[in-house]
C-alpha cells in the first residue's frame, strides 16, 4: 500500500508531523489582477496588505481536477480533503480528479472528504486520517472512522470583517454590515451544511475570547484537541489558548498561522478554530 493524504490549502497545513506522505493542492487568490498561489513561501502578511489596499477588486479560485489528480500520482490508498462544498468548488474538483485518477489507476482506492468546514477542523481530520494510515487500517474501515470522527469535530470562528466573504457572495451583505461596525466581532460556527452560521455578535476583544470558549463548551467541548488557526493575530490565539488551558488543564491545543486562502477570507485578526467534543 502506498498511502497519501492530499488536502487543499485551506487547511493551512503544508507539513504533517507523520511518516505518511502528505501534500497540498493550492487555492489561488487574485488581487488587482495578480494571482497568488497558496503554497509554501507565500507571504501572507504582504498578501493581506495588498488586499486591504486593493483598488480593482479581488477573488479566489479552487484547484482544478487536474491538480487534484496530479497530487494523487504514485499512491494507491488515498484520502483527499477539501474546504466545505457549501462555499467552494474544491470538493467537486477533487471528485472529478478522483475519477480521472481511477481511469488510469483502476486498482487505487480514493476517498474524498468534504470537510464541511476549513482551517482548524480540517487539521483535526487530517491528523485522524494519518492515525488510520499509521495503523494500516483497511480502507473501508478508515472511511468509516473518518465519517464517525466528523460527527465529533466542530468549527467556530471569529471575524473582525466579513467584507471579502460578502464581496464574493459567501455571506449576505446584511450580515456583513453588522459585523463591519467598529469594535464588533462576528462569532460564527460551521452549519451542518458547511456554511457560515452566526452564533454571537461580540463587543471588544476580551469578550470575544470568553464568548468563543463558552460557545465551544455549548457545542460539546470537554478538554479534547483544539487547533486555533489565526490570521495575523498570534496574540489573540495565545490568549484563547490560555483561557482554554485554565479551564481544561492538559488539553492538546495547537496554534497555526493561516496561509493564503484563509487569510484572505478571515482577514486581519480572524481566527478559525477546530475542536473535538471527545
Ligand atoms: O473556491 C474558492 O474560491 C474558495 C472559496 C472559499 C470561501 C470561504 C472561505 C472561508 C474561510 C472564514 C471563516 C470560516 C467559515 C467556515 C464555515 C464553514 C474562513
PDB file of N, CA and C in Angstrom, residues 154-160 185-189 199-222 226-229 233 236-237 239-241 243-244 247-248 253 269-275:
ATOM      1  N   UNK A 154     -15.700  20.007  15.224  1.00  0.00           N
ATOM      2  CA  UNK A 154     -16.534  21.210  15.034  1.00  0.00           C
ATOM      3  C   UNK A 154     -15.656  22.404  14.699  1.00  0.00           C
ATOM      4  N   UNK A 155     -16.318  23.483  14.273  1.00  0.00           N
ATOM      5  CA  UNK A 155     -15.587  24.706  13.933  1.00  0.00           C
ATOM      6  C   UNK A 155     -16.315  25.940  14.440  1.00  0.00           C
ATOM      7  N   UNK A 156     -15.581  26.786  15.149  1.00  0.00           N
ATOM      8  CA  UNK A 156     -16.085  28.137  15.438  1.00  0.00           C
ATOM      9  C   UNK A 156     -15.068  29.127  14.869  1.00  0.00           C
ATOM     10  N   UNK A 157     -15.503  30.346  14.593  1.00  0.00           N
ATOM     11  CA  UNK A 157     -14.561  31.334  14.058  1.00  0.00           C
ATOM     12  C   UNK A 157     -14.957  32.730  14.508  1.00  0.00           C
ATOM     13  N   UNK A 158     -13.954  33.596  14.615  1.00  0.00           N
ATOM     14  CA  UNK A 158     -14.212  34.990  14.962  1.00  0.00           C
ATOM     15  C   UNK A 158     -13.653  35.851  13.836  1.00  0.00           C
ATOM     16  N   UNK A 159     -14.430  36.829  13.427  1.00  0.00           N
ATOM     17  CA  UNK A 159     -14.015  37.684  12.311  1.00  0.00           C
ATOM     18  C   UNK A 159     -14.203  39.144  12.678  1.00  0.00           C
ATOM     19  N   UNK A 160     -13.212  39.972  12.320  1.00  0.00           N
ATOM     20  CA  UNK A 160     -13.342  41.405  12.550  1.00  0.00           C
ATOM     21  C   UNK A 160     -13.965  42.074  11.331  1.00  0.00           C
ATOM     22  N   UNK A 185     -17.146  42.100  16.757  1.00  0.00           N
ATOM     23  CA  UNK A 185     -16.614  40.879  16.160  1.00  0.00           C
ATOM     24  C   UNK A 185     -17.720  39.860  15.967  1.00  0.00           C
ATOM     25  N   UNK A 186     -17.612  39.201  14.843  1.00  0.00           N
ATOM     26  CA  UNK A 186     -18.607  38.197  14.469  1.00  0.00           C
ATOM     27  C   UNK A 186     -18.101  36.842  14.944  1.00  0.00           C
ATOM     28  N   UNK A 187     -18.911  36.178  15.761  1.00  0.00           N
ATOM     29  CA  UNK A 187     -18.554  34.825  16.203  1.00  0.00           C
ATOM     30  C   UNK A 187     -19.512  33.864  15.517  1.00  0.00           C
ATOM     31  N   UNK A 188     -18.946  32.974  14.717  1.00  0.00           N
ATOM     32  CA  UNK A 188     -19.796  32.060  13.953  1.00  0.00           C
ATOM     33  C   UNK A 188     -19.375  30.620  14.121  1.00  0.00           C
ATOM     34  N   UNK A 189     -20.187  29.737  13.553  1.00  0.00           N
ATOM     35  CA  UNK A 189     -19.831  28.313  13.533  1.00  0.00           C
ATOM     36  C   UNK A 189     -20.146  27.757  12.153  1.00  0.00           C
ATOM     37  N   UNK A 199     -23.284  32.935  15.499  1.00  0.00           N
ATOM     38  CA  UNK A 199     -23.563  32.480  16.864  1.00  0.00           C
ATOM     39  C   UNK A 199     -23.767  33.690  17.776  1.00  0.00           C
ATOM     40  N   UNK A 200     -22.851  34.661  17.692  1.00  0.00           N
ATOM     41  CA  UNK A 200     -22.932  35.852  18.548  1.00  0.00           C
ATOM     42  C   UNK A 200     -22.312  37.042  17.844  1.00  0.00           C
ATOM     43  N   UNK A 201     -22.720  38.217  18.287  1.00  0.00           N
ATOM     44  CA  UNK A 201     -22.024  39.444  17.908  1.00  0.00           C
ATOM     45  C   UNK A 201     -21.363  39.933  19.198  1.00  0.00           C
ATOM     46  N   UNK A 202     -20.036  40.068  19.190  1.00  0.00           N
ATOM     47  CA  UNK A 202     -19.321  40.409  20.430  1.00  0.00           C
ATOM     48  C   UNK A 202     -18.736  41.806  20.342  1.00  0.00           C
ATOM     49  N   UNK A 203     -18.724  42.472  21.489  1.00  0.00           N
ATOM     50  CA  UNK A 203     -18.087  43.788  21.578  1.00  0.00           C
ATOM     51  C   UNK A 203     -16.777  43.664  22.326  1.00  0.00           C
ATOM     52  N   UNK A 204     -15.691  44.059  21.692  1.00  0.00           N
ATOM     53  CA  UNK A 204     -14.389  44.074  22.364  1.00  0.00           C
ATOM     54  C   UNK A 204     -13.678  42.736  22.293  1.00  0.00           C
ATOM     55  N   UNK A 205     -12.347  42.759  22.266  1.00  0.00           N
ATOM     56  CA  UNK A 205     -11.546  41.545  22.102  1.00  0.00           C
ATOM     57  C   UNK A 205     -11.670  40.559  23.260  1.00  0.00           C
ATOM     58  N   UNK A 206     -11.736  41.057  24.505  1.00  0.00           N
ATOM     59  CA  UNK A 206     -11.777  40.180  25.670  1.00  0.00           C
ATOM     60  C   UNK A 206     -13.059  39.354  25.682  1.00  0.00           C
ATOM     61  N   UNK A 207     -14.164  40.059  25.485  1.00  0.00           N
ATOM     62  CA  UNK A 207     -15.481  39.434  25.486  1.00  0.00           C
ATOM     63  C   UNK A 207     -15.561  38.400  24.352  1.00  0.00           C
ATOM     64  N   UNK A 208     -14.912  38.715  23.235  1.00  0.00           N
ATOM     65  CA  UNK A 208     -14.938  37.789  22.098  1.00  0.00           C
ATOM     66  C   UNK A 208     -14.308  36.453  22.494  1.00  0.00           C
ATOM     67  N   UNK A 209     -13.190  36.515  23.220  1.00  0.00           N
ATOM     68  CA  UNK A 209     -12.497  35.281  23.589  1.00  0.00           C
ATOM     69  C   UNK A 209     -13.299  34.452  24.595  1.00  0.00           C
ATOM     70  N   UNK A 210     -13.860  35.126  25.608  1.00  0.00           N
ATOM     71  CA  UNK A 210     -14.630  34.355  26.595  1.00  0.00           C
ATOM     72  C   UNK A 210     -15.894  33.774  25.947  1.00  0.00           C
ATOM     73  N   UNK A 211     -16.501  34.537  25.051  1.00  0.00           N
ATOM     74  CA  UNK A 211     -17.707  34.034  24.378  1.00  0.00           C
ATOM     75  C   UNK A 211     -17.353  32.867  23.445  1.00  0.00           C
ATOM     76  N   UNK A 212     -16.173  32.937  22.841  1.00  0.00           N
ATOM     77  CA  UNK A 212     -15.738  31.837  21.957  1.00  0.00           C
ATOM     78  C   UNK A 212     -15.629  30.536  22.748  1.00  0.00           C
ATOM     79  N   UNK A 213     -14.960  30.600  23.912  1.00  0.00           N
ATOM     80  CA  UNK A 213     -14.808  29.387  24.715  1.00  0.00           C
ATOM     81  C   UNK A 213     -16.180  28.904  25.217  1.00  0.00           C
ATOM     82  N   UNK A 214     -17.044  29.849  25.617  1.00  0.00           N
ATOM     83  CA  UNK A 214     -18.385  29.462  26.077  1.00  0.00           C
ATOM     84  C   UNK A 214     -19.147  28.756  24.948  1.00  0.00           C
ATOM     85  N   UNK A 215     -18.995  29.253  23.737  1.00  0.00           N
ATOM     86  CA  UNK A 215     -19.682  28.644  22.587  1.00  0.00           C
ATOM     87  C   UNK A 215     -19.140  27.234  22.323  1.00  0.00           C
ATOM     88  N   UNK A 216     -17.807  27.091  22.440  1.00  0.00           N
ATOM     89  CA  UNK A 216     -17.214  25.760  22.236  1.00  0.00           C
ATOM     90  C   UNK A 216     -17.778  24.764  23.253  1.00  0.00           C
ATOM     91  N   UNK A 217     -17.877  25.209  24.500  1.00  0.00           N
ATOM     92  CA  UNK A 217     -18.386  24.320  25.568  1.00  0.00           C
ATOM     93  C   UNK A 217     -19.851  23.966  25.288  1.00  0.00           C
ATOM     94  N   UNK A 218     -20.593  24.971  24.833  1.00  0.00           N
ATOM     95  CA  UNK A 218     -22.002  24.730  24.482  1.00  0.00           C
ATOM     96  C   UNK A 218     -22.118  23.685  23.371  1.00  0.00           C
ATOM     97  N   UNK A 219     -21.126  23.699  22.474  1.00  0.00           N
ATOM     98  CA  UNK A 219     -21.142  22.747  21.352  1.00  0.00           C
ATOM     99  C   UNK A 219     -20.524  21.407  21.728  1.00  0.00           C
ATOM    100  N   UNK A 220     -20.150  21.236  23.010  1.00  0.00           N
ATOM    101  CA  UNK A 220     -19.714  19.914  23.477  1.00  0.00           C
ATOM    102  C   UNK A 220     -18.248  19.792  23.826  1.00  0.00           C
ATOM    103  N   UNK A 221     -17.485  20.901  23.765  1.00  0.00           N
ATOM    104  CA  UNK A 221     -16.056  20.792  24.094  1.00  0.00           C
ATOM    105  C   UNK A 221     -15.862  20.399  25.555  1.00  0.00           C
ATOM    106  N   UNK A 222     -15.015  19.383  25.793  1.00  0.00           N
ATOM    107  CA  UNK A 222     -14.773  18.989  27.175  1.00  0.00           C
ATOM    108  C   UNK A 222     -13.312  18.631  27.427  1.00  0.00           C
ATOM    109  N   UNK A 226      -7.747  21.036  20.339  1.00  0.00           N
ATOM    110  CA  UNK A 226      -8.170  22.310  19.743  1.00  0.00           C
ATOM    111  C   UNK A 226      -7.081  22.759  18.773  1.00  0.00           C
ATOM    112  N   UNK A 227      -7.459  23.217  17.605  1.00  0.00           N
ATOM    113  CA  UNK A 227      -6.499  23.756  16.629  1.00  0.00           C
ATOM    114  C   UNK A 227      -6.935  25.179  16.286  1.00  0.00           C
ATOM    115  N   UNK A 228      -6.155  26.164  16.798  1.00  0.00           N
ATOM    116  CA  UNK A 228      -6.504  27.572  16.604  1.00  0.00           C
ATOM    117  C   UNK A 228      -5.725  28.114  15.403  1.00  0.00           C
ATOM    118  N   UNK A 229      -6.409  28.383  14.311  1.00  0.00           N
ATOM    119  CA  UNK A 229      -5.750  28.969  13.136  1.00  0.00           C
ATOM    120  C   UNK A 229      -6.075  30.460  13.124  1.00  0.00           C
ATOM    121  N   UNK A 233      -2.809  37.200  13.972  1.00  0.00           N
ATOM    122  CA  UNK A 233      -3.319  37.516  15.309  1.00  0.00           C
ATOM    123  C   UNK A 233      -2.853  36.500  16.359  1.00  0.00           C
ATOM    124  N   UNK A 236      -4.048  37.085  20.114  1.00  0.00           N
ATOM    125  CA  UNK A 236      -5.382  36.602  20.496  1.00  0.00           C
ATOM    126  C   UNK A 236      -5.406  35.079  20.569  1.00  0.00           C
ATOM    127  N   UNK A 237      -4.698  34.432  19.654  1.00  0.00           N
ATOM    128  CA  UNK A 237      -4.664  32.959  19.656  1.00  0.00           C
ATOM    129  C   UNK A 237      -4.060  32.463  20.974  1.00  0.00           C
ATOM    130  N   UNK A 239      -3.974  34.077  23.857  1.00  0.00           N
ATOM    131  CA  UNK A 239      -4.918  34.357  24.958  1.00  0.00           C
ATOM    132  C   UNK A 239      -6.022  33.301  25.005  1.00  0.00           C
ATOM    133  N   UNK A 240      -6.522  32.937  23.834  1.00  0.00           N
ATOM    134  CA  UNK A 240      -7.576  31.920  23.799  1.00  0.00           C
ATOM    135  C   UNK A 240      -7.027  30.584  24.307  1.00  0.00           C
ATOM    136  N   UNK A 241      -5.814  30.259  23.892  1.00  0.00           N
ATOM    137  CA  UNK A 241      -5.193  29.012  24.347  1.00  0.00           C
ATOM    138  C   UNK A 241      -5.096  29.009  25.882  1.00  0.00           C
ATOM    139  N   UNK A 243      -6.914  30.699  28.041  1.00  0.00           N
ATOM    140  CA  UNK A 243      -8.269  30.573  28.613  1.00  0.00           C
ATOM    141  C   UNK A 243      -8.706  29.112  28.625  1.00  0.00           C
ATOM    142  N   UNK A 244      -8.448  28.429  27.502  1.00  0.00           N
ATOM    143  CA  UNK A 244      -8.840  27.016  27.387  1.00  0.00           C
ATOM    144  C   UNK A 244      -8.094  26.186  28.431  1.00  0.00           C
ATOM    145  N   UNK A 247      -9.286  26.406  32.015  1.00  0.00           N
ATOM    146  CA  UNK A 247     -10.493  25.637  32.325  1.00  0.00           C
ATOM    147  C   UNK A 247     -10.300  24.134  32.107  1.00  0.00           C
ATOM    148  N   UNK A 248      -9.420  23.794  31.153  1.00  0.00           N
ATOM    149  CA  UNK A 248      -9.182  22.382  30.818  1.00  0.00           C
ATOM    150  C   UNK A 248      -7.675  22.102  30.797  1.00  0.00           C
ATOM    151  N   UNK A 253      -3.765  21.797  22.717  1.00  0.00           N
ATOM    152  CA  UNK A 253      -4.135  22.993  21.955  1.00  0.00           C
ATOM    153  C   UNK A 253      -2.948  23.419  21.098  1.00  0.00           C
ATOM    154  N   UNK A 269      -6.826  39.574  11.788  1.00  0.00           N
ATOM    155  CA  UNK A 269      -7.408  39.399  13.117  1.00  0.00           C
ATOM    156  C   UNK A 269      -8.308  38.181  13.278  1.00  0.00           C
ATOM    157  N   UNK A 270      -8.728  37.563  12.188  1.00  0.00           N
ATOM    158  CA  UNK A 270      -9.676  36.452  12.289  1.00  0.00           C
ATOM    159  C   UNK A 270      -9.058  35.185  12.885  1.00  0.00           C
ATOM    160  N   UNK A 271      -9.912  34.335  13.459  1.00  0.00           N
ATOM    161  CA  UNK A 271      -9.451  33.029  13.961  1.00  0.00           C
ATOM    162  C   UNK A 271     -10.435  31.953  13.513  1.00  0.00           C
ATOM    163  N   UNK A 272      -9.894  30.800  13.121  1.00  0.00           N
ATOM    164  CA  UNK A 272     -10.706  29.683  12.632  1.00  0.00           C
ATOM    165  C   UNK A 272     -10.325  28.479  13.490  1.00  0.00           C
ATOM    166  N   UNK A 273     -11.227  28.074  14.382  1.00  0.00           N
ATOM    167  CA  UNK A 273     -10.860  27.169  15.473  1.00  0.00           C
ATOM    168  C   UNK A 273     -11.566  25.821  15.354  1.00  0.00           C
ATOM    169  N   UNK A 274     -10.774  24.788  15.181  1.00  0.00           N
ATOM    170  CA  UNK A 274     -11.332  23.440  15.132  1.00  0.00           C
ATOM    171  C   UNK A 274     -11.206  22.797  16.501  1.00  0.00           C
ATOM    172  N   UNK A 275     -12.212  22.025  16.913  1.00  0.00           N
ATOM    173  CA  UNK A 275     -12.112  21.327  18.207  1.00  0.00           C
ATOM    174  C   UNK A 275     -12.955  20.064  18.180  1.00  0.00           C
TER     175      UNK A 275
END
